[in-house]
Short mmCIF file of C-alpha atoms in Angstrom, two decimals:
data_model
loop_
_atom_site.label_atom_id
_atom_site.label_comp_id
_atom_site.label_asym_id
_atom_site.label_seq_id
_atom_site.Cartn_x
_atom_site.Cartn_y
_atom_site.Cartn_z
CA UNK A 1 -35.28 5.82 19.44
CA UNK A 2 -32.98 2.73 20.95
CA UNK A 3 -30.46 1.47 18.95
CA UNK A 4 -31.00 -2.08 17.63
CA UNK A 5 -29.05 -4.97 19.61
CA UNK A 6 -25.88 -6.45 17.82
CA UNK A 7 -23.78 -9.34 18.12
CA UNK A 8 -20.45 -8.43 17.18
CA UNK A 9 -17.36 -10.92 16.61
CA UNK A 10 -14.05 -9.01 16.26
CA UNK A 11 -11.71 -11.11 14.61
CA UNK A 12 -7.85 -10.14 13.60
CA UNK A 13 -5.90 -12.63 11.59
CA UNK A 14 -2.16 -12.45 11.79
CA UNK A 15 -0.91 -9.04 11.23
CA UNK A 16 2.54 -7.38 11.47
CA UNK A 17 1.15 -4.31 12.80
CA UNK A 18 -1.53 -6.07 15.01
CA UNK A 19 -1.31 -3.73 17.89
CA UNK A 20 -1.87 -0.53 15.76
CA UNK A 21 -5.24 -2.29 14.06
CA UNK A 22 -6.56 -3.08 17.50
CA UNK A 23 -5.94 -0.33 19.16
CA UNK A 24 -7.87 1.96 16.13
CA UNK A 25 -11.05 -0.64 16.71
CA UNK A 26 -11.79 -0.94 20.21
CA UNK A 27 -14.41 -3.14 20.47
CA UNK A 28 -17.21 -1.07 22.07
CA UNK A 29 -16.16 1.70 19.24
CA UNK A 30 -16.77 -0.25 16.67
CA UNK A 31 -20.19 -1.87 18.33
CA UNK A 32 -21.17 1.86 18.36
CA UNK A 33 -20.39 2.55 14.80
CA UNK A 34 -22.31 -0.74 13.18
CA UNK A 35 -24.99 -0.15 15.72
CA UNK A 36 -25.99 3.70 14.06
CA UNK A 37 -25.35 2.34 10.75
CA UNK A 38 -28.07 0.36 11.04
CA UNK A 39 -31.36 1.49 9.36
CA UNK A 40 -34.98 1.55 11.01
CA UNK A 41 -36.13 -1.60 10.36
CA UNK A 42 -33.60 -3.59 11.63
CA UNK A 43 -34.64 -4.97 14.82
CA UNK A 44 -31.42 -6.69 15.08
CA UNK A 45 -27.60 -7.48 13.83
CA UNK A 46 -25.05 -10.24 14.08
CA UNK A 47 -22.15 -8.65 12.26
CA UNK A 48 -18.64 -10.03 12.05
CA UNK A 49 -15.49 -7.75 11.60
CA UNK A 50 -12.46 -9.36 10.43
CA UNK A 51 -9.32 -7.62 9.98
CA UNK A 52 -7.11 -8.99 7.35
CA UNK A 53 -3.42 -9.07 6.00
CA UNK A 54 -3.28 -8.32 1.93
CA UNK A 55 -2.76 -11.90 0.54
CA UNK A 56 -6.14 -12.74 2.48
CA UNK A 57 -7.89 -9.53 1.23
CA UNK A 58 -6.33 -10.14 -2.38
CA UNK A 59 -7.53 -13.80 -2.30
CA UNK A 60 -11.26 -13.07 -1.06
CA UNK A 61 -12.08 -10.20 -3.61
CA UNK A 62 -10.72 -12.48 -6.64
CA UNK A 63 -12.57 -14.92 -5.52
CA UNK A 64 -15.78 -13.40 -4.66
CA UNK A 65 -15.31 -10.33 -6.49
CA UNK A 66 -13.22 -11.46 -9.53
CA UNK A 67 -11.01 -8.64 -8.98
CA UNK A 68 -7.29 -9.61 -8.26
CA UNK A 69 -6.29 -6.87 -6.21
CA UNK A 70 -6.80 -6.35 -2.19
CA UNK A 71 -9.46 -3.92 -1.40
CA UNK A 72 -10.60 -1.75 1.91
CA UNK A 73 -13.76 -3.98 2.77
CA UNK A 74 -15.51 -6.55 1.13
CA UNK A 75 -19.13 -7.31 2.75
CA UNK A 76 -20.69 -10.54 2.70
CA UNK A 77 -24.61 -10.22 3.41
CA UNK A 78 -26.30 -13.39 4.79
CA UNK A 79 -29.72 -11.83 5.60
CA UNK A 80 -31.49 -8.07 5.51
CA UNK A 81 -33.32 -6.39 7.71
CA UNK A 82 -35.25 -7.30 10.37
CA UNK A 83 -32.17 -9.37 11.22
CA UNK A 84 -29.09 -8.10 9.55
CA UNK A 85 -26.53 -10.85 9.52
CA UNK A 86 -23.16 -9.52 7.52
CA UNK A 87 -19.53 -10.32 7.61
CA UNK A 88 -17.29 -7.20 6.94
CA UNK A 89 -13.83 -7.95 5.82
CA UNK A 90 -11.09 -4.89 6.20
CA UNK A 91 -7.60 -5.18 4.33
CA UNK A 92 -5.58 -3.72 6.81
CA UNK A 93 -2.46 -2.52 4.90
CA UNK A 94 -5.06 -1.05 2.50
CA UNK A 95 -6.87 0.86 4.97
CA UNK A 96 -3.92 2.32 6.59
CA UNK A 97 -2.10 3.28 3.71
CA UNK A 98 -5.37 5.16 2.27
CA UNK A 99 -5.67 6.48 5.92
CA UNK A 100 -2.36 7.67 5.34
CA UNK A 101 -3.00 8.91 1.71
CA UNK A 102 -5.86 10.97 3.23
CA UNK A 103 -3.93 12.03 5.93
CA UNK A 104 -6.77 10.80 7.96
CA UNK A 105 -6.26 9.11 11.59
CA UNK A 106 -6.76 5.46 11.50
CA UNK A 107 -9.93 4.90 13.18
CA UNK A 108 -11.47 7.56 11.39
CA UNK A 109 -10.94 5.55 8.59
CA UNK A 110 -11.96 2.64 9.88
CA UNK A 111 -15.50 3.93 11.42
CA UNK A 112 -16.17 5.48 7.54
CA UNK A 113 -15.12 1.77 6.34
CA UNK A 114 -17.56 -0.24 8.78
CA UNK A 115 -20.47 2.34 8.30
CA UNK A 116 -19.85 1.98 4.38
CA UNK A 117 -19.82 -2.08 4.64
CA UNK A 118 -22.59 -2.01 6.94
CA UNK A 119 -24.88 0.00 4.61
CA UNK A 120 -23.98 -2.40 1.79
CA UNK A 121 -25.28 -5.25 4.08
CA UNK A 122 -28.46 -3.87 4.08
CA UNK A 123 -28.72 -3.48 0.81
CA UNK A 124 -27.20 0.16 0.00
CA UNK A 125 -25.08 0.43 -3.04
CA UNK A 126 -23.03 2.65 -5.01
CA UNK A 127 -22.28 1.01 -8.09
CA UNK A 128 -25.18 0.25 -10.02
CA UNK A 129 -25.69 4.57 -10.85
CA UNK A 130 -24.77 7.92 -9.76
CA UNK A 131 -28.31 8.69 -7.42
CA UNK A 132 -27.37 5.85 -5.38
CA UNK A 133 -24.40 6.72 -4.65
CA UNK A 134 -24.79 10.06 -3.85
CA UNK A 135 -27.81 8.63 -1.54
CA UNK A 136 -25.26 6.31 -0.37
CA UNK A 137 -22.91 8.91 0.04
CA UNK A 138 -25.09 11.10 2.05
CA UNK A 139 -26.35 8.35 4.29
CA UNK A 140 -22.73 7.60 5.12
CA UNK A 141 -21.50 11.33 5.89
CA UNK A 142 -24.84 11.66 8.37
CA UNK A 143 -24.21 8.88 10.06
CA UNK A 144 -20.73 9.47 10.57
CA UNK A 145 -21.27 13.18 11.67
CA UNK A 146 -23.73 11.18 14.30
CA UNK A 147 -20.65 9.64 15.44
CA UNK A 148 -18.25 12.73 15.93
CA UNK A 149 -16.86 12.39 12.44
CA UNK A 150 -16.20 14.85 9.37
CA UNK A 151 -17.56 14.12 6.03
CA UNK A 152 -14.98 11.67 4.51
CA UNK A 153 -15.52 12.65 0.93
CA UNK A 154 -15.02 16.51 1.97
CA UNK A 155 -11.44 16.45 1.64
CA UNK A 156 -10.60 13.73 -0.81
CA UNK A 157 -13.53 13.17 -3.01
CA UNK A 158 -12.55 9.14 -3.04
CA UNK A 159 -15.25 6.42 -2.47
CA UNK A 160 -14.60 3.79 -0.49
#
């Protein structure tokens, strides 16, 4: 079965460590790793990835979240399947220094990141009790085995 078309915009804001960010999501990489999180009845996806210093990561989750503290990704869902239409937001110090933590390479990371924010644009969620996240959970480690990856709880038993 095809994977469903995607529109992706890649967006960096001003980062110290730019180079190191862009070089862990290539763009066709990360096309491939929205594109199989994608569920079955999504016919289609416009999806933009921005990568983010902490004071904009901080700001956006206390202001959409109420929580004043930068997180990994915060996902803003616009529409559901057929058409998916998302914005995924990644805290880059965050993500590398839990890359780090995990002793995890940084794209790695990143793929389990976009997969997890992608899955809460369609509706997927991990908060609201413990079967959905474990379903949640599980959906994430398949499709990131799909993609070449290990099981990122395996080793560290975190949630993203």
């Amino acid at each position: 079965m095809p994977l469903p078309p995607l529109v992706l915009s890649l967006q960096f804001s001003r980062l110290d460590d730019a180079d190191v960010h862009r070089a862990a999501l290539v763009r066709h990489r990360v096309q491939r790793w929205l594109r199989h999180a994608l569920d079955v009845g999504v016919a289609s996806a416009e999806i933009t990835v921005r990568v983010v210093g902490a004071e904009e990561g901080r700001a956006l989750n206390r202001d959409y979240r109420r929580k004043d503290y930068a997180t990994n990704v915060l996902t803003f869902d616009y529409s559901g399947a057929p058409h998916v239409m998302a914005d995924l937001v990644l805290c880059a110090p965050v993500v590398a220094r839990e890359a780090a933590e995990q002793h995890k390479p940084l794209d790695q990371h990143y793929a389990h990141l976009l997969v997890h924010g992608a899955l809460h644009a369609q509706g997927w969620d991990h908060e609201t009790s413990a079967a959905e996240a474990e379903a949640m959970e599980a959906r994430e480690t398949a499709i990131l085995a799909q993609l070449g990856f290990p099981d990122p709880y395996a080793a560290t038993g975190s949630d993203a």
